[in-house]
XYZ file of C-alpha atoms in Angstrom:
183
model
C 0.000 0.000 0.000
C 2.787 2.383 0.936
C 4.486 1.754 -2.447
C 1.227 2.516 -4.273
C 0.783 5.830 -2.435
C 4.414 6.737 -3.123
C 4.026 5.843 -6.807
C 0.816 7.898 -7.095
C 2.483 10.829 -5.324
C 5.441 10.681 -7.739
C 3.085 10.584 -10.741
C 1.187 13.624 -9.400
C 4.416 15.559 -8.762
C 5.697 14.763 -12.265
C 2.382 15.900 -13.766
C 2.514 19.158 -11.805
C 6.131 19.727 -12.837
C 5.298 19.064 -16.503
C 2.308 21.420 -16.283
C 4.366 24.209 -14.719
C 7.136 23.673 -17.269
C 4.625 23.824 -20.122
C 3.121 27.009 -18.711
C 6.576 28.581 -18.525
C 7.364 27.650 -22.128
C 3.986 28.926 -23.364
C 4.434 32.087 -21.290
C 7.846 32.628 -22.856
C 6.215 32.711 -26.298
C 3.811 35.502 -25.356
C 4.305 38.841 -27.023
C 5.214 41.988 -25.135
C 8.257 43.490 -23.526
C 10.769 41.098 -22.032
C 10.851 40.812 -18.260
C 13.558 42.787 -16.453
C 16.918 41.108 -16.039
C 17.544 39.772 -12.536
C 19.416 42.261 -10.378
C 18.620 45.154 -12.716
C 15.273 46.217 -11.299
C 16.355 49.853 -10.907
C 17.109 50.070 -14.643
C 13.669 48.792 -15.592
C 11.867 51.392 -13.501
C 11.397 54.670 -15.386
C 12.846 57.657 -13.560
C 10.554 60.558 -13.053
C 11.874 63.810 -14.474
C 11.804 66.659 -11.964
C 9.820 69.745 -12.851
C 9.733 73.315 -11.621
C 6.961 74.688 -9.465
C 5.248 77.873 -10.685
C 7.106 79.790 -7.949
C 10.464 78.391 -9.130
C 9.650 79.368 -12.736
C 8.817 82.918 -11.649
C 12.007 83.079 -9.570
C 14.132 81.886 -12.521
C 12.515 84.393 -14.896
C 13.204 87.235 -12.441
C 16.856 86.166 -12.055
C 17.371 85.885 -15.833
C 15.694 89.232 -16.490
C 17.854 91.019 -13.894
C 21.196 89.416 -14.820
C 23.796 92.068 -15.700
C 25.893 89.672 -17.818
C 22.908 88.813 -20.029
C 22.014 92.496 -20.327
C 25.582 93.267 -21.435
C 25.599 90.424 -24.001
C 22.142 91.140 -25.423
C 22.148 94.939 -25.300
C 18.830 96.297 -26.575
C 18.006 93.223 -28.661
C 14.524 91.829 -28.099
C 14.448 88.334 -26.599
C 12.064 85.923 -24.896
C 12.274 82.763 -22.840
C 11.170 80.046 -25.227
C 11.561 76.968 -23.003
C 12.260 76.315 -19.346
C 12.642 73.207 -17.245
C 14.261 71.833 -14.132
C 18.035 71.599 -14.163
C 18.936 68.571 -12.062
C 21.535 65.979 -11.179
C 21.536 62.405 -12.452
C 19.705 61.395 -9.271
C 16.940 63.952 -9.851
C 18.015 66.550 -7.276
C 16.967 69.954 -8.622
C 19.794 72.476 -8.869
C 17.759 75.158 -10.586
C 16.269 76.042 -13.936
C 17.498 75.635 -17.476
C 16.121 78.123 -19.983
C 16.353 78.597 -23.719
C 16.380 82.301 -24.542
C 15.379 83.124 -28.124
C 16.575 86.287 -29.853
C 14.175 87.981 -32.282
C 16.833 87.658 -35.010
C 20.303 86.074 -35.211
C 23.046 88.322 -33.879
C 26.759 88.539 -33.216
C 27.367 88.638 -29.469
C 30.680 89.451 -27.843
C 31.492 89.629 -24.162
C 31.731 87.556 -21.027
C 30.034 84.167 -21.104
C 29.774 81.633 -18.319
C 30.908 78.097 -18.911
C 31.015 75.424 -16.253
C 32.502 72.156 -15.161
C 29.937 69.635 -13.915
C 30.942 67.497 -10.943
C 28.226 65.722 -8.974
C 30.661 64.954 -6.151
C 30.339 68.653 -5.209
C 27.391 70.702 -4.031
C 26.476 72.691 -5.896
C 27.597 70.242 -8.600
C 29.340 72.767 -10.827
C 32.256 75.164 -11.036
C 31.688 78.410 -12.948
C 34.262 79.322 -15.608
C 33.954 82.895 -16.906
C 35.225 83.333 -20.450
C 35.333 86.049 -23.084
C 34.318 85.142 -26.609
C 32.601 86.367 -29.750
C 29.916 84.291 -31.481
C 28.042 85.035 -34.709
C 24.691 83.659 -35.897
C 23.408 83.422 -32.325
C 19.653 82.836 -32.355
C 19.351 81.180 -28.924
C 21.153 81.212 -25.607
C 21.133 78.446 -23.024
C 20.973 79.808 -19.497
C 21.298 77.866 -16.239
C 20.047 79.406 -13.003
C 20.946 78.189 -9.502
C 17.737 78.863 -7.591
C 19.295 78.488 -4.111
C 22.064 80.977 -4.897
C 19.652 83.107 -6.938
C 22.063 83.658 -9.806
C 22.734 82.814 -13.425
C 25.626 80.336 -13.396
C 25.977 79.464 -17.093
C 25.316 81.265 -20.373
C 26.315 79.748 -23.694
C 25.147 80.089 -27.304
C 22.736 77.627 -28.865
C 23.210 75.292 -31.805
C 24.246 77.010 -35.026
C 26.290 79.785 -33.412
C 29.805 80.198 -34.789
C 32.811 80.988 -32.631
C 34.704 83.974 -34.045
C 38.255 83.824 -32.708
C 39.655 82.303 -29.547
C 37.942 81.868 -26.197
C 39.769 83.834 -23.508
C 39.857 82.160 -20.101
C 40.835 83.715 -16.761
C 44.609 84.045 -16.180
C 46.116 80.752 -15.037
C 43.088 78.693 -16.054
C 43.621 75.721 -18.376
C 40.511 74.100 -19.842
C 40.353 70.318 -19.499
C 41.002 68.194 -22.590
C 37.986 67.413 -24.725
C 36.920 63.801 -24.227
C 35.223 61.809 -26.965
C 31.508 61.378 -26.371
C 30.529 58.215 -24.557
C 33.266 58.507 -21.907
């Protein structure tokens, strides 16, 4: 009797195992996105992109509008803020606002610009690098505003602008070597 029960139990377990195995194979043939790789759950979860509050947008606009460096670069040329969003670290911590400033017509702009070195091991995660340069065919400027420090910390020309002559850096400053993209 005990051998019969054991034999029946083995047959039932084999049937269950075959059924589960069949279900797994059939499930593997289903269409849709592949399941996440084990140990990579964080990569499969979409990151939310930070956004600015209305108060932060207003603060950034006020800082951009009052910035003496932008006033000196733009002179009396008409301009408007075309786009604005949160400027943040790779972990989503908001540093400030990033704005695209559109000029009413392309212009040649000469004066002091603000470049930066990005380093997320610091807080704030950037170092400002003032530089003098002349650019032609400037139709847009990219402006970064640190909302905690309440200041414009980067101003550089948009795509399509042409550098006219050398960039002058502060005395004693050496720009880092240009690394190929993907590093």
